[in-house]
Short mmCIF file of N, CA and C in Angstrom, two decimals:
data_model
loop_
_atom_site.label_atom_id
_atom_site.label_comp_id
_atom_site.label_asym_id
_atom_site.label_seq_id
_atom_site.Cartn_x
_atom_site.Cartn_y
_atom_site.Cartn_z
N MET A 1 17.66 -58.31 -63.03
CA MET A 1 17.96 -59.01 -61.87
C MET A 1 16.86 -58.56 -60.83
N GLU A 2 16.24 -59.49 -60.25
CA GLU A 2 15.36 -59.21 -58.90
C GLU A 2 16.11 -58.50 -57.66
N THR A 3 15.49 -57.36 -57.20
CA THR A 3 16.10 -56.66 -55.98
C THR A 3 15.43 -57.46 -54.76
N LYS A 4 16.38 -57.82 -54.01
CA LYS A 4 16.03 -58.35 -52.71
C LYS A 4 16.39 -57.52 -51.42
N ILE A 5 15.80 -57.70 -50.22
CA ILE A 5 16.35 -57.31 -49.14
C ILE A 5 16.26 -58.28 -48.10
N LYS A 6 17.11 -58.05 -46.98
CA LYS A 6 17.41 -59.01 -46.10
C LYS A 6 16.53 -58.45 -45.03
N VAL A 7 15.52 -59.63 -44.43
CA VAL A 7 14.68 -59.47 -43.37
C VAL A 7 14.76 -60.49 -42.26
N TRP A 8 14.09 -60.45 -41.06
CA TRP A 8 14.26 -61.44 -40.19
C TRP A 8 12.89 -61.61 -39.54
N THR A 9 12.48 -62.82 -39.13
CA THR A 9 11.33 -63.08 -38.50
C THR A 9 11.47 -64.11 -37.53
N ALA A 10 10.74 -64.05 -36.48
CA ALA A 10 10.71 -65.00 -35.45
C ALA A 10 9.47 -65.96 -35.63
N GLN A 11 9.93 -67.21 -35.42
CA GLN A 11 8.59 -68.38 -35.75
C GLN A 11 8.94 -69.58 -34.97
N ALA A 12 7.93 -70.35 -34.80
CA ALA A 12 7.86 -71.55 -33.84
C ALA A 12 8.39 -72.68 -34.63
N LYS A 13 8.75 -73.72 -34.06
CA LYS A 13 9.05 -74.78 -34.89
C LYS A 13 8.30 -75.52 -36.00
N ILE A 14 7.03 -75.46 -35.64
CA ILE A 14 5.99 -75.93 -36.45
C ILE A 14 6.17 -75.09 -38.03
N VAL A 15 6.57 -73.71 -38.01
CA VAL A 15 6.58 -73.00 -39.00
C VAL A 15 7.63 -73.78 -39.92
N ILE A 16 9.03 -73.60 -39.19
CA ILE A 16 10.11 -74.41 -39.64
C ILE A 16 9.66 -75.97 -40.54
N ASP A 17 9.16 -76.72 -39.76
CA ASP A 17 8.84 -77.94 -40.13
C ASP A 17 7.90 -77.84 -41.39
N THR A 18 6.80 -76.73 -41.40
CA THR A 18 6.09 -76.75 -42.58
C THR A 18 6.60 -76.21 -43.75
N ILE A 19 7.81 -75.35 -43.62
CA ILE A 19 8.49 -75.05 -44.83
C ILE A 19 9.29 -76.21 -45.30
N GLU A 20 9.98 -77.01 -44.30
CA GLU A 20 10.74 -78.08 -44.62
C GLU A 20 9.95 -79.05 -45.41
N LYS A 21 8.69 -79.10 -45.24
CA LYS A 21 7.84 -80.16 -45.88
C LYS A 21 7.06 -79.71 -47.13
N TYR A 22 6.61 -78.66 -47.17
CA TYR A 22 6.04 -77.81 -48.40
C TYR A 22 6.72 -76.97 -48.98
N GLY A 23 7.83 -76.51 -48.52
CA GLY A 23 8.59 -75.29 -49.26
C GLY A 23 8.00 -73.92 -48.98
N VAL A 24 6.86 -73.81 -48.41
CA VAL A 24 6.39 -72.49 -48.18
C VAL A 24 5.45 -72.58 -46.99
N TYR A 25 5.26 -71.37 -46.13
CA TYR A 25 4.42 -71.16 -45.18
C TYR A 25 3.58 -70.09 -45.26
N HIS A 26 2.27 -70.11 -44.99
CA HIS A 26 1.28 -69.45 -45.02
C HIS A 26 0.58 -69.04 -43.79
N VAL A 27 0.30 -67.97 -43.09
CA VAL A 27 -0.70 -67.82 -41.86
C VAL A 27 -2.03 -68.01 -42.27
N LYS A 28 -2.71 -68.83 -41.35
CA LYS A 28 -4.19 -69.03 -41.62
C LYS A 28 -4.90 -68.34 -40.28
N ARG A 29 -6.13 -67.81 -40.44
CA ARG A 29 -6.69 -67.25 -39.51
C ARG A 29 -6.91 -68.44 -38.34
N GLU A 30 -6.92 -69.84 -38.42
CA GLU A 30 -6.89 -70.60 -37.44
C GLU A 30 -5.94 -70.64 -36.54
N PHE A 31 -4.78 -70.34 -37.22
CA PHE A 31 -3.54 -70.34 -36.55
C PHE A 31 -3.67 -68.99 -35.40
N ILE A 32 -4.06 -68.13 -35.87
CA ILE A 32 -4.11 -66.88 -35.10
C ILE A 32 -5.03 -67.10 -33.73
N LEU A 33 -6.08 -67.91 -34.06
CA LEU A 33 -7.17 -68.11 -32.95
C LEU A 33 -6.55 -68.94 -32.01
N LYS A 34 -5.93 -69.96 -32.61
CA LYS A 34 -5.20 -71.10 -31.64
C LYS A 34 -4.18 -70.40 -30.70
N LYS A 35 -3.33 -69.68 -31.39
CA LYS A 35 -2.46 -69.10 -30.64
C LYS A 35 -2.70 -68.10 -29.68
N TYR A 36 -3.75 -67.08 -29.87
CA TYR A 36 -3.95 -66.30 -28.97
C TYR A 36 -5.44 -66.49 -27.94
N LYS A 37 -6.07 -67.55 -28.64
CA LYS A 37 -7.15 -67.94 -27.82
C LYS A 37 -8.29 -66.80 -27.49
N GLU A 38 -8.64 -66.70 -26.19
CA GLU A 38 -9.69 -65.58 -25.96
C GLU A 38 -9.11 -64.17 -26.38
N LEU A 39 -7.85 -64.01 -26.41
CA LEU A 39 -7.31 -62.59 -26.83
C LEU A 39 -7.28 -62.42 -28.18
N SER A 40 -7.91 -63.39 -29.13
CA SER A 40 -7.66 -63.31 -30.56
C SER A 40 -8.33 -62.06 -31.34
N ARG A 41 -9.32 -61.72 -30.43
CA ARG A 41 -10.14 -60.52 -31.13
C ARG A 41 -9.33 -59.26 -30.88
N LEU A 42 -8.71 -59.19 -30.14
CA LEU A 42 -7.59 -57.87 -29.85
C LEU A 42 -6.70 -57.79 -30.93
N PHE A 43 -6.29 -59.03 -31.55
CA PHE A 43 -5.16 -59.23 -32.65
C PHE A 43 -5.93 -59.15 -33.80
N LEU A 44 -7.11 -59.71 -33.91
CA LEU A 44 -7.60 -59.78 -35.26
C LEU A 44 -8.37 -58.72 -35.89
N ASP A 45 -8.91 -57.66 -34.98
CA ASP A 45 -9.33 -56.50 -35.46
C ASP A 45 -8.05 -55.68 -36.10
N PRO A 46 -6.86 -55.42 -35.56
CA PRO A 46 -5.92 -54.99 -36.21
C PRO A 46 -5.14 -55.55 -37.57
N TYR A 47 -5.23 -56.88 -37.36
CA TYR A 47 -4.78 -57.82 -38.65
C TYR A 47 -5.80 -57.71 -39.72
N ASP A 48 -7.08 -57.82 -39.21
CA ASP A 48 -8.19 -57.82 -40.36
C ASP A 48 -8.09 -56.24 -41.22
N TRP A 49 -7.92 -55.23 -40.23
CA TRP A 49 -7.84 -53.61 -40.99
C TRP A 49 -6.43 -53.96 -41.92
N PHE A 50 -5.36 -54.45 -41.41
CA PHE A 50 -4.27 -54.39 -41.92
C PHE A 50 -4.38 -55.15 -43.51
N ILE A 51 -4.85 -56.53 -43.41
CA ILE A 51 -5.00 -57.14 -44.49
C ILE A 51 -5.95 -56.62 -45.63
N ARG A 52 -7.01 -55.91 -45.19
CA ARG A 52 -7.93 -55.35 -46.20
C ARG A 52 -7.13 -54.04 -46.93
N ARG A 53 -5.82 -53.60 -46.60
CA ARG A 53 -5.25 -52.37 -47.06
C ARG A 53 -4.03 -53.19 -47.96
N ALA A 54 -3.53 -54.27 -47.30
CA ALA A 54 -2.17 -54.85 -47.57
C ALA A 54 -2.61 -55.63 -48.89
N VAL A 55 -3.76 -56.23 -49.23
CA VAL A 55 -3.96 -56.81 -50.67
C VAL A 55 -3.98 -56.01 -51.82
N ASN A 56 -4.37 -54.61 -51.28
CA ASN A 56 -4.05 -53.63 -52.50
C ASN A 56 -2.64 -53.17 -52.82
N ARG A 57 -1.68 -53.48 -51.95
CA ARG A 57 -0.48 -52.98 -52.35
C ARG A 57 0.50 -54.17 -52.74
N VAL A 58 0.31 -55.23 -52.02
CA VAL A 58 0.99 -56.86 -52.48
C VAL A 58 0.12 -57.61 -52.64
N THR A 59 -0.09 -58.21 -53.92
CA THR A 59 -1.06 -59.40 -53.90
C THR A 59 -0.64 -60.56 -53.20
N PRO A 60 -1.53 -61.02 -52.43
CA PRO A 60 -1.27 -62.41 -51.90
C PRO A 60 -1.40 -63.73 -52.55
N PRO A 61 -0.36 -64.40 -52.52
CA PRO A 61 -0.65 -65.76 -53.10
C PRO A 61 -1.64 -66.57 -52.78
N PRO A 62 -2.15 -67.72 -53.48
CA PRO A 62 -3.14 -68.37 -53.10
C PRO A 62 -2.77 -69.18 -51.65
N GLY A 63 -3.61 -69.27 -50.94
CA GLY A 63 -3.40 -69.91 -49.52
C GLY A 63 -2.83 -68.95 -48.44
N ALA A 64 -2.60 -67.76 -48.73
CA ALA A 64 -2.21 -66.90 -47.54
C ALA A 64 -3.43 -65.91 -47.30
N GLU A 65 -3.72 -66.14 -45.88
CA GLU A 65 -4.96 -65.43 -45.12
C GLU A 65 -4.40 -64.21 -44.55
N TYR A 66 -3.11 -64.48 -43.67
CA TYR A 66 -2.67 -63.12 -43.04
C TYR A 66 -1.05 -63.03 -43.34
N PRO A 67 -0.58 -62.07 -42.91
CA PRO A 67 0.88 -61.98 -43.31
C PRO A 67 1.88 -62.30 -42.29
N VAL A 68 2.92 -62.45 -42.71
CA VAL A 68 4.16 -62.88 -41.75
C VAL A 68 4.66 -61.74 -41.53
N TRP A 69 5.12 -61.36 -40.16
CA TRP A 69 5.86 -60.12 -39.69
C TRP A 69 7.26 -60.20 -39.74
N ALA A 70 7.86 -59.49 -40.33
CA ALA A 70 9.42 -59.46 -40.47
C ALA A 70 9.86 -58.16 -40.09
N TYR A 71 11.32 -58.06 -39.82
CA TYR A 71 11.91 -57.04 -39.50
C TYR A 71 13.37 -56.60 -40.26
N CYS A 72 13.49 -55.44 -40.66
CA CYS A 72 14.48 -54.97 -41.44
C CYS A 72 15.86 -54.91 -40.63
N ASP A 73 15.62 -54.86 -39.66
CA ASP A 73 16.98 -55.25 -38.55
C ASP A 73 16.47 -56.30 -37.59
N ALA A 74 17.53 -57.19 -37.43
CA ALA A 74 17.28 -58.13 -36.58
C ALA A 74 17.13 -57.76 -34.95
N LYS A 75 17.84 -56.75 -34.84
CA LYS A 75 17.80 -56.44 -33.23
C LYS A 75 16.30 -55.67 -32.78
N PHE A 76 15.43 -55.38 -33.74
CA PHE A 76 14.18 -55.03 -33.56
C PHE A 76 13.20 -56.14 -33.41
N ILE A 77 13.47 -57.24 -33.51
CA ILE A 77 12.37 -58.37 -33.31
C ILE A 77 11.93 -58.19 -32.03
N SER A 78 10.58 -58.12 -31.83
CA SER A 78 9.93 -57.78 -30.70
C SER A 78 9.10 -58.97 -30.19
N ASN A 79 8.67 -59.92 -31.20
CA ASN A 79 8.05 -61.18 -30.53
C ASN A 79 8.65 -62.19 -30.60
N TYR A 80 9.86 -62.22 -30.11
CA TYR A 80 10.85 -63.40 -30.10
C TYR A 80 10.76 -63.89 -28.77
N GLY A 81 10.05 -65.21 -28.46
CA GLY A 81 9.93 -65.79 -27.26
C GLY A 81 10.86 -67.23 -27.18
N PRO A 82 10.54 -67.65 -26.04
CA PRO A 82 11.40 -69.14 -25.89
C PRO A 82 10.89 -70.06 -26.79
N GLY A 83 11.76 -70.71 -27.18
CA GLY A 83 11.36 -71.58 -28.29
C GLY A 83 11.19 -71.34 -29.81
N ASP A 84 11.48 -69.92 -29.97
CA ASP A 84 11.20 -69.51 -31.27
C ASP A 84 12.61 -69.52 -32.10
N TYR A 85 12.62 -69.42 -33.38
CA TYR A 85 13.71 -69.47 -34.28
C TYR A 85 13.80 -68.30 -35.02
N ILE A 86 15.06 -67.77 -35.19
CA ILE A 86 15.11 -66.40 -35.92
C ILE A 86 15.52 -67.02 -37.47
N ILE A 87 14.65 -66.56 -38.23
CA ILE A 87 14.64 -66.95 -39.76
C ILE A 87 15.28 -65.54 -40.52
N GLU A 88 16.36 -65.80 -41.05
CA GLU A 88 17.03 -64.57 -41.97
C GLU A 88 16.45 -65.09 -43.36
N LEU A 89 16.12 -63.92 -43.89
CA LEU A 89 15.43 -64.22 -45.39
C LEU A 89 15.87 -63.15 -46.34
N ASP A 90 16.27 -63.60 -47.71
CA ASP A 90 16.46 -62.59 -48.64
C ASP A 90 15.26 -62.70 -49.35
N VAL A 91 14.50 -61.53 -49.45
CA VAL A 91 12.97 -61.71 -49.94
C VAL A 91 13.00 -60.45 -51.19
N PRO A 92 12.33 -60.92 -52.24
CA PRO A 92 12.16 -59.90 -53.32
C PRO A 92 11.47 -58.72 -52.93
N VAL A 93 11.86 -57.46 -53.10
CA VAL A 93 11.27 -56.08 -52.40
C VAL A 93 9.84 -56.16 -52.82
N ASP A 94 9.43 -56.57 -54.13
CA ASP A 94 8.08 -56.36 -54.50
C ASP A 94 7.22 -57.45 -53.61
N GLN A 95 7.71 -58.22 -52.89
CA GLN A 95 6.97 -59.32 -52.03
C GLN A 95 6.82 -58.75 -50.69
N ALA A 96 7.25 -57.51 -50.38
CA ALA A 96 7.07 -57.15 -48.81
C ALA A 96 6.55 -55.69 -48.91
N LEU A 97 5.75 -55.47 -47.63
CA LEU A 97 4.83 -54.34 -47.66
C LEU A 97 5.57 -53.60 -46.58
N PHE A 98 6.35 -52.46 -46.42
CA PHE A 98 7.07 -52.11 -45.39
C PHE A 98 6.40 -50.76 -44.82
N PHE A 99 6.47 -50.60 -43.36
CA PHE A 99 5.92 -49.69 -42.46
C PHE A 99 6.77 -49.58 -41.41
N ASN A 100 6.61 -48.37 -40.62
CA ASN A 100 7.30 -48.02 -39.35
C ASN A 100 6.74 -48.89 -38.36
N GLN A 101 7.70 -49.44 -37.58
CA GLN A 101 6.95 -50.41 -36.28
C GLN A 101 6.50 -49.48 -35.43
N GLY A 102 6.86 -48.46 -35.00
CA GLY A 102 6.05 -47.61 -33.85
C GLY A 102 4.80 -47.39 -34.27
N LYS A 103 4.43 -47.14 -35.58
CA LYS A 103 2.98 -46.81 -35.96
C LYS A 103 2.33 -48.42 -35.75
N TRP A 104 2.84 -49.29 -36.15
CA TRP A 104 2.05 -50.80 -36.14
C TRP A 104 1.86 -51.02 -34.73
N LEU A 105 2.72 -50.66 -33.68
CA LEU A 105 2.68 -51.14 -32.50
C LEU A 105 1.47 -50.22 -31.84
N ARG A 106 1.15 -49.03 -32.50
CA ARG A 106 0.00 -48.24 -32.01
C ARG A 106 -1.41 -48.73 -32.50
N ILE A 107 -1.31 -49.47 -33.73
CA ILE A 107 -2.46 -50.04 -34.18
C ILE A 107 -2.63 -51.45 -33.26
N LEU A 108 -1.74 -52.05 -33.00
CA LEU A 108 -1.68 -53.38 -32.08
C LEU A 108 -2.40 -52.86 -30.86
N ASN A 109 -2.09 -51.74 -30.22
CA ASN A 109 -2.50 -51.50 -29.08
C ASN A 109 -3.89 -50.45 -29.15
N LEU A 110 -4.63 -50.75 -30.50
CA LEU A 110 -6.04 -50.09 -30.47
C LEU A 110 -5.68 -48.47 -30.29
N SER A 111 -4.62 -47.86 -30.71
CA SER A 111 -4.45 -46.58 -30.21
C SER A 111 -4.54 -45.61 -31.68
N TYR A 112 -4.25 -44.48 -31.28
CA TYR A 112 -4.28 -43.18 -32.36
C TYR A 112 -2.83 -43.03 -32.92
N ILE A 113 -2.80 -42.93 -34.27
CA ILE A 113 -1.50 -42.61 -34.82
C ILE A 113 -1.50 -41.31 -35.02
N PRO A 114 -0.62 -40.38 -34.44
CA PRO A 114 -0.75 -38.95 -34.65
C PRO A 114 -0.09 -38.45 -35.96
N LYS A 115 -0.54 -37.40 -36.59
CA LYS A 115 0.00 -36.79 -37.59
C LYS A 115 1.47 -36.20 -37.09
N ASN A 116 1.44 -35.53 -35.91
CA ASN A 116 2.64 -35.00 -35.54
C ASN A 116 2.59 -34.83 -33.84
N PRO A 117 3.66 -34.32 -33.30
CA PRO A 117 3.43 -34.41 -31.66
C PRO A 117 2.26 -33.46 -31.29
N ASP A 118 1.96 -32.24 -31.87
CA ASP A 118 0.80 -31.46 -31.47
C ASP A 118 -0.67 -32.35 -31.64
N ASP A 119 -0.88 -32.94 -32.84
CA ASP A 119 -1.86 -33.65 -33.00
C ASP A 119 -2.15 -34.98 -32.02
N ASP A 120 -0.86 -35.45 -31.30
CA ASP A 120 -0.67 -36.52 -30.48
C ASP A 120 -1.40 -35.93 -29.17
N GLN A 121 -0.77 -34.80 -28.78
CA GLN A 121 -1.40 -34.07 -27.46
C GLN A 121 -2.85 -33.85 -27.42
N ASP A 122 -3.32 -33.28 -28.72
CA ASP A 122 -4.37 -33.04 -28.95
C ASP A 122 -5.43 -34.09 -28.80
N PHE A 123 -5.07 -35.25 -29.37
CA PHE A 123 -5.83 -36.40 -29.04
C PHE A 123 -6.06 -36.80 -27.75
N LYS A 124 -4.77 -36.86 -27.02
CA LYS A 124 -4.73 -37.31 -25.56
C LYS A 124 -5.73 -36.45 -24.82
N ASN A 125 -5.50 -35.09 -25.12
CA ASN A 125 -6.39 -34.24 -24.37
C ASN A 125 -8.05 -34.53 -24.51
N LYS A 126 -8.22 -34.98 -25.62
CA LYS A 126 -9.84 -35.54 -26.26
C LYS A 126 -10.09 -36.46 -25.30
N ILE A 127 -8.98 -37.59 -25.21
CA ILE A 127 -9.43 -38.74 -24.62
C ILE A 127 -9.78 -38.41 -23.12
N SER A 128 -8.78 -37.57 -22.64
CA SER A 128 -8.99 -37.30 -21.19
C SER A 128 -10.01 -36.69 -20.99
N THR A 129 -10.53 -35.77 -21.51
CA THR A 129 -11.88 -35.00 -21.33
C THR A 129 -12.96 -35.80 -21.18
N GLN A 130 -12.83 -37.04 -21.83
CA GLN A 130 -13.84 -38.10 -21.72
C GLN A 130 -13.60 -39.01 -20.55
N GLY A 131 -12.60 -38.69 -19.65
CA GLY A 131 -12.55 -39.49 -18.60
C GLY A 131 -11.84 -40.91 -18.96
N LEU A 132 -10.95 -40.83 -19.80
CA LEU A 132 -10.33 -42.08 -20.28
C LEU A 132 -8.80 -41.79 -20.15
N GLN A 133 -8.12 -43.09 -19.61
CA GLN A 133 -6.76 -43.00 -19.49
C GLN A 133 -6.02 -43.48 -20.76
N HIS A 134 -6.43 -44.23 -21.57
CA HIS A 134 -5.95 -44.53 -22.79
C HIS A 134 -6.84 -44.82 -23.99
N THR A 135 -6.40 -44.61 -25.40
CA THR A 135 -7.20 -44.50 -26.44
C THR A 135 -7.96 -46.00 -26.75
N SER A 136 -7.03 -47.02 -26.25
CA SER A 136 -7.79 -48.38 -26.47
C SER A 136 -9.07 -48.37 -25.83
N GLN A 137 -9.22 -47.73 -24.74
CA GLN A 137 -10.44 -47.59 -23.74
C GLN A 137 -11.73 -47.28 -24.65
N ALA A 138 -11.55 -46.03 -25.53
CA ALA A 138 -12.49 -45.72 -26.53
C ALA A 138 -12.60 -46.77 -27.34
N TYR A 139 -11.64 -47.36 -28.06
CA TYR A 139 -11.77 -48.29 -29.02
C TYR A 139 -12.72 -49.43 -28.58
N LEU A 140 -12.46 -50.02 -27.60
CA LEU A 140 -13.13 -51.16 -26.77
C LEU A 140 -14.48 -50.98 -26.29
N SER A 141 -14.73 -49.89 -26.17
CA SER A 141 -15.91 -49.47 -25.56
C SER A 141 -17.07 -49.02 -26.64
N ASN A 142 -18.20 -49.40 -26.19
CA ASN A 142 -19.27 -49.03 -27.14
C ASN A 142 -19.92 -47.57 -26.94
N PHE A 143 -19.41 -46.92 -26.02
CA PHE A 143 -19.87 -45.60 -25.78
C PHE A 143 -18.98 -44.32 -26.51
N TYR A 144 -17.96 -44.69 -27.17
CA TYR A 144 -17.19 -43.65 -27.81
C TYR A 144 -17.16 -43.88 -29.41
N PRO A 145 -18.30 -44.06 -30.06
CA PRO A 145 -18.08 -44.50 -31.57
C PRO A 145 -17.50 -43.40 -32.52
N LEU A 146 -17.36 -42.12 -32.14
CA LEU A 146 -16.73 -41.06 -32.82
C LEU A 146 -15.34 -41.21 -32.59
N LEU A 147 -14.95 -41.49 -31.59
CA LEU A 147 -13.56 -41.53 -30.81
C LEU A 147 -12.84 -42.79 -31.46
N LYS A 148 -13.72 -43.93 -31.69
CA LYS A 148 -13.04 -45.00 -32.19
C LYS A 148 -12.90 -44.98 -33.80
N ARG A 149 -13.79 -44.34 -34.32
CA ARG A 149 -13.85 -44.05 -35.87
C ARG A 149 -12.47 -43.27 -35.92
N GLU A 150 -12.32 -42.27 -35.24
CA GLU A 150 -11.18 -41.32 -35.47
C GLU A 150 -9.77 -42.12 -35.26
N ILE A 151 -9.77 -43.04 -34.27
CA ILE A 151 -8.73 -43.98 -33.97
C ILE A 151 -8.45 -44.60 -35.27
N ILE A 152 -9.41 -45.45 -35.87
CA ILE A 152 -9.39 -46.33 -36.99
C ILE A 152 -9.11 -45.30 -38.25
N ALA A 153 -9.38 -44.26 -38.34
CA ALA A 153 -9.09 -43.33 -39.63
C ALA A 153 -7.64 -43.06 -39.37
N SER A 154 -7.12 -42.80 -38.17
CA SER A 154 -5.63 -42.55 -37.90
C SER A 154 -4.83 -43.58 -38.57
N TRP A 155 -5.02 -44.91 -38.60
CA TRP A 155 -4.30 -46.05 -38.84
C TRP A 155 -3.83 -45.95 -40.41
N GLU A 156 -4.77 -45.32 -41.19
CA GLU A 156 -4.27 -45.20 -42.60
C GLU A 156 -2.92 -44.48 -42.78
N ARG A 157 -2.44 -43.81 -41.42
CA ARG A 157 -1.16 -43.23 -41.63
C ARG A 157 0.09 -44.30 -41.34
N LEU A 158 -0.31 -45.55 -40.93
CA LEU A 158 0.66 -46.41 -41.02
C LEU A 158 1.41 -46.67 -42.35
N PHE A 159 0.71 -46.24 -43.69
CA PHE A 159 1.59 -46.43 -44.93
C PHE A 159 2.05 -44.81 -45.41
N ASP A 160 2.00 -43.71 -44.68
CA ASP A 160 2.49 -42.51 -44.61
C ASP A 160 3.92 -42.39 -44.23
N GLU A 161 4.84 -42.54 -45.26
CA GLU A 161 6.26 -42.60 -45.01
C GLU A 161 6.73 -41.20 -44.47
N THR A 162 5.99 -40.06 -44.43
CA THR A 162 6.44 -39.12 -43.82
C THR A 162 6.23 -38.88 -42.27
N ILE A 163 5.51 -39.80 -41.93
CA ILE A 163 5.17 -39.68 -40.18
C ILE A 163 5.83 -41.08 -39.75
N ARG A 164 6.82 -40.81 -38.78
CA ARG A 164 7.66 -41.80 -38.08
C ARG A 164 7.42 -41.78 -36.59
N LEU A 165 7.05 -42.66 -36.14
CA LEU A 165 6.99 -42.98 -34.47
C LEU A 165 8.24 -43.76 -33.79
N SER A 166 9.01 -44.22 -34.70
CA SER A 166 10.23 -44.82 -34.34
C SER A 166 11.06 -45.03 -35.36
N GLU A 167 12.39 -45.70 -35.15
CA GLU A 167 13.44 -45.72 -36.05
C GLU A 167 13.34 -47.17 -36.76
N ASP A 168 12.43 -47.90 -36.04
CA ASP A 168 12.33 -49.52 -36.44
C ASP A 168 11.63 -49.53 -37.74
N GLU A 169 12.13 -50.27 -38.72
CA GLU A 169 11.15 -50.50 -39.90
C GLU A 169 10.90 -51.85 -39.79
N MET A 170 9.49 -52.32 -40.42
CA MET A 170 9.30 -53.89 -40.37
C MET A 170 8.52 -53.91 -41.73
N CYS A 171 8.11 -55.16 -41.97
CA CYS A 171 7.58 -55.43 -43.16
C CYS A 171 6.53 -56.66 -43.05
N ALA A 172 5.81 -56.80 -43.93
CA ALA A 172 4.74 -58.01 -44.07
C ALA A 172 4.84 -58.77 -45.12
N LEU A 173 4.99 -60.03 -44.93
CA LEU A 173 5.08 -60.98 -46.24
C LEU A 173 3.83 -61.96 -46.16
N TRP A 174 3.13 -62.13 -47.39
CA TRP A 174 2.35 -63.00 -47.64
C TRP A 174 2.63 -64.56 -47.26
N GLU A 175 4.18 -64.76 -47.31
CA GLU A 175 4.42 -66.16 -47.12
C GLU A 175 6.07 -66.32 -46.95
N ILE A 176 6.45 -67.27 -46.44
CA ILE A 176 7.73 -67.57 -46.17
C ILE A 176 8.22 -68.62 -47.34
N LYS A 177 8.90 -68.46 -48.15
CA LYS A 177 9.53 -69.50 -49.18
C LYS A 177 10.72 -70.17 -48.81
N LYS A 178 10.70 -71.28 -48.95
CA LYS A 178 12.20 -72.16 -48.65
C LYS A 178 13.42 -71.36 -48.97
N GLU A 179 13.17 -71.01 -50.64
CA GLU A 179 14.29 -70.49 -51.21
C GLU A 179 14.74 -69.13 -50.68
N TRP A 180 13.86 -68.42 -50.02
CA TRP A 180 14.33 -67.09 -49.49
C TRP A 180 15.19 -67.40 -48.20
N ILE A 181 15.15 -68.30 -47.54
CA ILE A 181 15.89 -68.44 -46.27
C ILE A 181 17.36 -68.69 -46.44
N THR A 182 18.16 -67.76 -45.68
CA THR A 182 19.43 -67.86 -45.94
C THR A 182 20.15 -68.31 -44.45
N ASN A 183 19.28 -68.22 -43.31
CA ASN A 183 20.01 -68.72 -42.01
C ASN A 183 18.83 -69.10 -40.90
N ILE A 184 18.97 -70.08 -40.10
CA ILE A 184 17.92 -70.09 -39.16
C ILE A 184 18.88 -70.21 -37.92
N THR A 185 18.42 -69.33 -36.79
CA THR A 185 19.25 -69.41 -35.68
C THR A 185 18.23 -70.14 -34.60
N ASN A 186 18.63 -71.18 -33.91
CA ASN A 186 18.12 -72.09 -32.91
C ASN A 186 17.61 -71.17 -31.87
N PRO A 187 16.51 -71.68 -31.20
CA PRO A 187 15.91 -70.85 -29.95
C PRO A 187 16.92 -70.69 -28.94
N LYS A 188 16.61 -69.62 -28.27
CA LYS A 188 17.47 -69.05 -27.11
C LYS A 188 17.38 -70.09 -25.79
#
């Protein structure tokens, strides 16, 4: 018997409609560009980094370009906005790629993922000696290529289960299938 896990995701009405019509939903690059407009590069850099690794861990089905973000506990949904529906899913475990939300938020903030608290402080000191306030400044600037490489290299720790920056767990899914849905909560 297939092992499943319950996860939650926040999605717009168009996602619900797509699942109703086609039985499945896949995230396309064009959706991200449309949603985030001029800020899309800030999301696509981390998303593209993620998918280059994710495809080696969970094989994407045809039509899937980017992951759907889901949470292992509904109380940790952080991207829930007005008009979004909360979708409860029972997903086969082998279709989900799990990771620590605290580390993923560091990546989304274009920041360094430390090995431990001492490493965190060491990197903060390194950034500070360059006159920078935040690691994202090194990432976004063309003047700190070595720091940027170090930041990106630290992102590999996303999949190191021994490093935890929060108690929140989340996962990436390549799709939402209609048969996985167990409940849909209307927008707040």
